[in-house]
PDB file of C-alpha atoms in Angstrom:
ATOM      1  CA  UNK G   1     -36.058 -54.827  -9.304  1.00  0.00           C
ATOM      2  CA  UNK G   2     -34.723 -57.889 -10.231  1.00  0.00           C
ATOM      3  CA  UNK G   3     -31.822 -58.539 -13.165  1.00  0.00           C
ATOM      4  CA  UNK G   4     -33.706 -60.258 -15.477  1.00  0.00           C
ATOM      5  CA  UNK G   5     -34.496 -60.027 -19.214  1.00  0.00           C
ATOM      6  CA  UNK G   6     -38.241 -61.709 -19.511  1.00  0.00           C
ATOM      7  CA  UNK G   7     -40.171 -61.870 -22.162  1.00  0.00           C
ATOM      8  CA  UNK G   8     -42.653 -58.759 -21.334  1.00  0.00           C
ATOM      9  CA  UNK G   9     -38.906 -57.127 -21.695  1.00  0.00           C
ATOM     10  CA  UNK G  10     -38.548 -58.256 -25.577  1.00  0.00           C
ATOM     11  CA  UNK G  11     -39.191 -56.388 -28.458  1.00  0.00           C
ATOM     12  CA  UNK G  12     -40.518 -59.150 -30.970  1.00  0.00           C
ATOM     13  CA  UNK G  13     -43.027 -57.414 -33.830  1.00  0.00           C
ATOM     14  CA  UNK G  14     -41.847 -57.101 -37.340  1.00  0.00           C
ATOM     15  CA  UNK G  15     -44.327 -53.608 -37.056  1.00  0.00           C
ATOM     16  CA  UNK G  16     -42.562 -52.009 -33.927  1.00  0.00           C
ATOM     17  CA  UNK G  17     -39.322 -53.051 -35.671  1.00  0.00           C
ATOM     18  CA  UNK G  18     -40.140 -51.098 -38.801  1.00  0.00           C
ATOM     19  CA  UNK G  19     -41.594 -48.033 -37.044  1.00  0.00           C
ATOM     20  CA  UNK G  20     -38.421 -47.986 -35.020  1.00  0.00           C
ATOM     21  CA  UNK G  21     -36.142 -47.900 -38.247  1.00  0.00           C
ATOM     22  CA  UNK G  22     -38.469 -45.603 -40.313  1.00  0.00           C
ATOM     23  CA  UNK G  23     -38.548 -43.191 -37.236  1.00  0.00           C
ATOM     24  CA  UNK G  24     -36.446 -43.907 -34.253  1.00  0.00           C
ATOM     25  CA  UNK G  25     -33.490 -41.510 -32.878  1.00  0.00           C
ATOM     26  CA  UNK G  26     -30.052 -42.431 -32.298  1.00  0.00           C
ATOM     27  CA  UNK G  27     -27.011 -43.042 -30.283  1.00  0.00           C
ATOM     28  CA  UNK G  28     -23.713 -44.853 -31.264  1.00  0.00           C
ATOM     29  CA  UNK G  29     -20.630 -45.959 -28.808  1.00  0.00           C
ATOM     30  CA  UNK G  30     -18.664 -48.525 -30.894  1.00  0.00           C
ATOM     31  CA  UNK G  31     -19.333 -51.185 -31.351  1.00  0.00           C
ATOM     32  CA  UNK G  32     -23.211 -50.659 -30.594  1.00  0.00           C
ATOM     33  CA  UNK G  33     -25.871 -48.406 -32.047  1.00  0.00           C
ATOM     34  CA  UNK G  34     -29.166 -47.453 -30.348  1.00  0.00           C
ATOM     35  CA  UNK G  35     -32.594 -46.840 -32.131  1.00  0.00           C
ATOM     36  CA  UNK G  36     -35.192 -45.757 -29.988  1.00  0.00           C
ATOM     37  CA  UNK G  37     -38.738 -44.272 -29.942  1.00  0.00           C
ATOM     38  CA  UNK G  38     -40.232 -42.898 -26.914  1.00  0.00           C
ATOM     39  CA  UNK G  39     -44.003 -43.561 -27.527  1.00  0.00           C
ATOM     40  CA  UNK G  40     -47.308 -42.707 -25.239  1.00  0.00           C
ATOM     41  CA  UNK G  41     -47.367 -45.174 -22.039  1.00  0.00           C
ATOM     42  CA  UNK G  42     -48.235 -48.896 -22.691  1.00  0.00           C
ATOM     43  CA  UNK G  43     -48.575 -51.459 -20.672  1.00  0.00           C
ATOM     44  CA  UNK G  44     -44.596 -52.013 -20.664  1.00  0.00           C
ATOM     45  CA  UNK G  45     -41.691 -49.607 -20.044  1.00  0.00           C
ATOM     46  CA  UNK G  46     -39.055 -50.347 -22.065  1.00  0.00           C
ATOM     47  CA  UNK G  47     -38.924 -53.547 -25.210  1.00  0.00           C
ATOM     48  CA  UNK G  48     -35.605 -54.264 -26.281  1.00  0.00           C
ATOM     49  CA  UNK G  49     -34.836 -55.961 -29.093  1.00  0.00           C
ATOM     50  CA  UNK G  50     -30.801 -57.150 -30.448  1.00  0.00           C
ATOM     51  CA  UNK G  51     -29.761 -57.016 -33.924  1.00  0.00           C
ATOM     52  CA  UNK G  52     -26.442 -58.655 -35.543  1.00  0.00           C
ATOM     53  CA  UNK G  53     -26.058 -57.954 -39.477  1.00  0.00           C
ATOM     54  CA  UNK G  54     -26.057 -60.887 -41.618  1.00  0.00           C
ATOM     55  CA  UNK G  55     -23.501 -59.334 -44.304  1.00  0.00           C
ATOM     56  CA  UNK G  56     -20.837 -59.137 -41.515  1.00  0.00           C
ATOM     57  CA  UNK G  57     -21.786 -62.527 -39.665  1.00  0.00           C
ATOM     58  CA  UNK G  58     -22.518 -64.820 -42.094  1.00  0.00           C
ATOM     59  CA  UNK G  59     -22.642 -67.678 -39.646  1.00  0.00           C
ATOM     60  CA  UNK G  60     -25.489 -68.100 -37.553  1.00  0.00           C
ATOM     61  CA  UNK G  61     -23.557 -69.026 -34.419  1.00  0.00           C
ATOM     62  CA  UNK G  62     -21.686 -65.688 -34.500  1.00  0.00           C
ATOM     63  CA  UNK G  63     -24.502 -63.586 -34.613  1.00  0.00           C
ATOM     64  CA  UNK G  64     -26.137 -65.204 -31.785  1.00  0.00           C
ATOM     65  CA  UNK G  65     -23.060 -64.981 -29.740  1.00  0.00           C
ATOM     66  CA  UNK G  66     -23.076 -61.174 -30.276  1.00  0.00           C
ATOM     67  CA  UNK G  67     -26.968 -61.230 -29.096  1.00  0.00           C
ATOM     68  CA  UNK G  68     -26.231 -62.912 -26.290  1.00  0.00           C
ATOM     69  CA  UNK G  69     -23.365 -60.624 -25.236  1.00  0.00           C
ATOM     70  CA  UNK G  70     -25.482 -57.449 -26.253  1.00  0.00           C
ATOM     71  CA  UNK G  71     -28.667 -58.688 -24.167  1.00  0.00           C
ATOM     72  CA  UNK G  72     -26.498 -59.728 -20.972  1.00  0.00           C
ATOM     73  CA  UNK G  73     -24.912 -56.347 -21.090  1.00  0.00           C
ATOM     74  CA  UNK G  74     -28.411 -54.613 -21.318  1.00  0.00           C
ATOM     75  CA  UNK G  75     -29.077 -57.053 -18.581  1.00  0.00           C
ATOM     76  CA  UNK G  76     -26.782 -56.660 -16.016  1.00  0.00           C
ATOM     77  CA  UNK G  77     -26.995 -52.594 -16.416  1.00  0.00           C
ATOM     78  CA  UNK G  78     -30.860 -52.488 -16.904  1.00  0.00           C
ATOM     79  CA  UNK G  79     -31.246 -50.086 -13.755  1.00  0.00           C
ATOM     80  CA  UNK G  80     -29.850 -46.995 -15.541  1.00  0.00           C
ATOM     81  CA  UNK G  81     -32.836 -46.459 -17.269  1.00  0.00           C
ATOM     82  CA  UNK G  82     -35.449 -45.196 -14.891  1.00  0.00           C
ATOM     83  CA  UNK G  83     -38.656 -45.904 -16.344  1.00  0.00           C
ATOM     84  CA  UNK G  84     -40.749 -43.119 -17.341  1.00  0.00           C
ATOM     85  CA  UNK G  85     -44.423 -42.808 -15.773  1.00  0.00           C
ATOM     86  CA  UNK G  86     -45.508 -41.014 -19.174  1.00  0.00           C
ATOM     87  CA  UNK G  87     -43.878 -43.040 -21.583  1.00  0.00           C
ATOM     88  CA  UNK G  88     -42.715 -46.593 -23.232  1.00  0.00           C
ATOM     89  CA  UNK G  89     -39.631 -46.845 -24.813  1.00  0.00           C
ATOM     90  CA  UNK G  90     -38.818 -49.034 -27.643  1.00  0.00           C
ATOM     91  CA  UNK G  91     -35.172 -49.633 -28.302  1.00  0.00           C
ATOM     92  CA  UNK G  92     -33.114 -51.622 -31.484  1.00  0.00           C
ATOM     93  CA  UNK G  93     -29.391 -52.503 -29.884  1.00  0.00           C
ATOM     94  CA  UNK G  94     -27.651 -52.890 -33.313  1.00  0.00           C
ATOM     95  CA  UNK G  95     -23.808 -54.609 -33.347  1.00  0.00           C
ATOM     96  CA  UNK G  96     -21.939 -52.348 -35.789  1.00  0.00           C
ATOM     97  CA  UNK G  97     -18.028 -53.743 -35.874  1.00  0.00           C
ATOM     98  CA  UNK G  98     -17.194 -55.793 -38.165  1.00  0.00           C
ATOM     99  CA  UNK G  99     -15.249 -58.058 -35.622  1.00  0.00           C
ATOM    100  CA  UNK G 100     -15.812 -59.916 -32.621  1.00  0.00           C
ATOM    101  CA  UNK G 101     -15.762 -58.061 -29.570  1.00  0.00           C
ATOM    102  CA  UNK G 102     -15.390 -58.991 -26.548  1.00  0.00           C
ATOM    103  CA  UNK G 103     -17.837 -58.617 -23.671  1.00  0.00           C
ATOM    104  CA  UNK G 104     -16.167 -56.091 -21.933  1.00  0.00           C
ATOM    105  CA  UNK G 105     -16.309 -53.783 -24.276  1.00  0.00           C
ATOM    106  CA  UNK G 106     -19.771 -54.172 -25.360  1.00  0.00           C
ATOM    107  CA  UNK G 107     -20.956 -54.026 -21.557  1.00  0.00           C
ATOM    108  CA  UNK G 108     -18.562 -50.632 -21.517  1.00  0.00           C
ATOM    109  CA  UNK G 109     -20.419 -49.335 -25.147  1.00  0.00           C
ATOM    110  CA  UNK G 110     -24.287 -49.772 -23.558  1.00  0.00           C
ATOM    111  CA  UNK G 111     -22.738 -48.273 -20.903  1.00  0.00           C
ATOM    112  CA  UNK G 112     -22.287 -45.106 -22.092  1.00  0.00           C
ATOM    113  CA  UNK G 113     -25.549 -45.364 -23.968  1.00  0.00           C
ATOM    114  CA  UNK G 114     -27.860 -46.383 -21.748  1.00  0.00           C
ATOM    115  CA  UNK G 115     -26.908 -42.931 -19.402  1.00  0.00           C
ATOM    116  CA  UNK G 116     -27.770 -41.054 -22.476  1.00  0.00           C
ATOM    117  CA  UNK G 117     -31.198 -43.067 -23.391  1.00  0.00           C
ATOM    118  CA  UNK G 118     -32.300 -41.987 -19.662  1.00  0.00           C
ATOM    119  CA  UNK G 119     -31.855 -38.603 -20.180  1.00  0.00           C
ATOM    120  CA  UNK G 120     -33.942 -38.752 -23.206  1.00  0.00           C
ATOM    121  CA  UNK G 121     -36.499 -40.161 -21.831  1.00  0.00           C
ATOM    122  CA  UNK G 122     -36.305 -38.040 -18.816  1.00  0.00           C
ATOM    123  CA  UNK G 123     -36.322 -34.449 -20.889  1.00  0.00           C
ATOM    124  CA  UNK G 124     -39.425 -35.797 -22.959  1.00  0.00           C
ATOM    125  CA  UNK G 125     -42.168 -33.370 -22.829  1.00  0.00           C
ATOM    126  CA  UNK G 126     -45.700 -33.932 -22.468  1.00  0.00           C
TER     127      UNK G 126
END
């Protein structure tokens, strides 16, 4: 499988957004926070999606350089996650410092969560 983050890979919809903050479980490793929702098999595995809070970044160019550092890390680290034959996976990567990280230890954060976001997809019952 190849390292790549295409769009089939996104989470985009408002509605999948709002489902996944109404009723999605969690996982936090500073600086990053993990909402997910393990859902009935679609045609995807897993839709990620990268959220930067506007109150802490008020400029737009620091937000998306958080995105980008979130999303390469997810990237680069992808193959943790085994994808379930049962289920889809929706997940919400949200940056929760209030200062600028730096890659490193972002990559090191998803890291420890993605391990974790396996397992819970992997002890999912029918």
């Amino acid at each position: 499988m190849k390292l790549t983050f295409g769009k089939n890979e996104k989470l985009k919809s408002r509605k999948a957004f709002d489902e996944l903050f109404s009723g999605g479980k969690t996982f936090v490793s500073h600086p990053v926070r993990f909402v997910y929702r393990i859902k009935p098999k679609e045609d995807y595995d897993i839709r990620v999606g990268v959220s930067v809070g506007k109150k802490k970044f008020k400029h737009a160019v620091d937000r998306n350089l958080l995105k980008r550092r979130c999303k390469e890390a997810y990237r680069l680290n992808k193959l943790i996650v085994e994808p379930s034959p049962n289920y889809s996976v929706d997940l919400v990567m949200i940056y929760t410092s209030s200062k600028h990280q730096p890659f490193e230890k972002i990559e090191e954060a998803i890291k420890i969560l993605l391990p974790k976001l396996n397992e819970a997809i992997q002890t999912k019952k029918d």
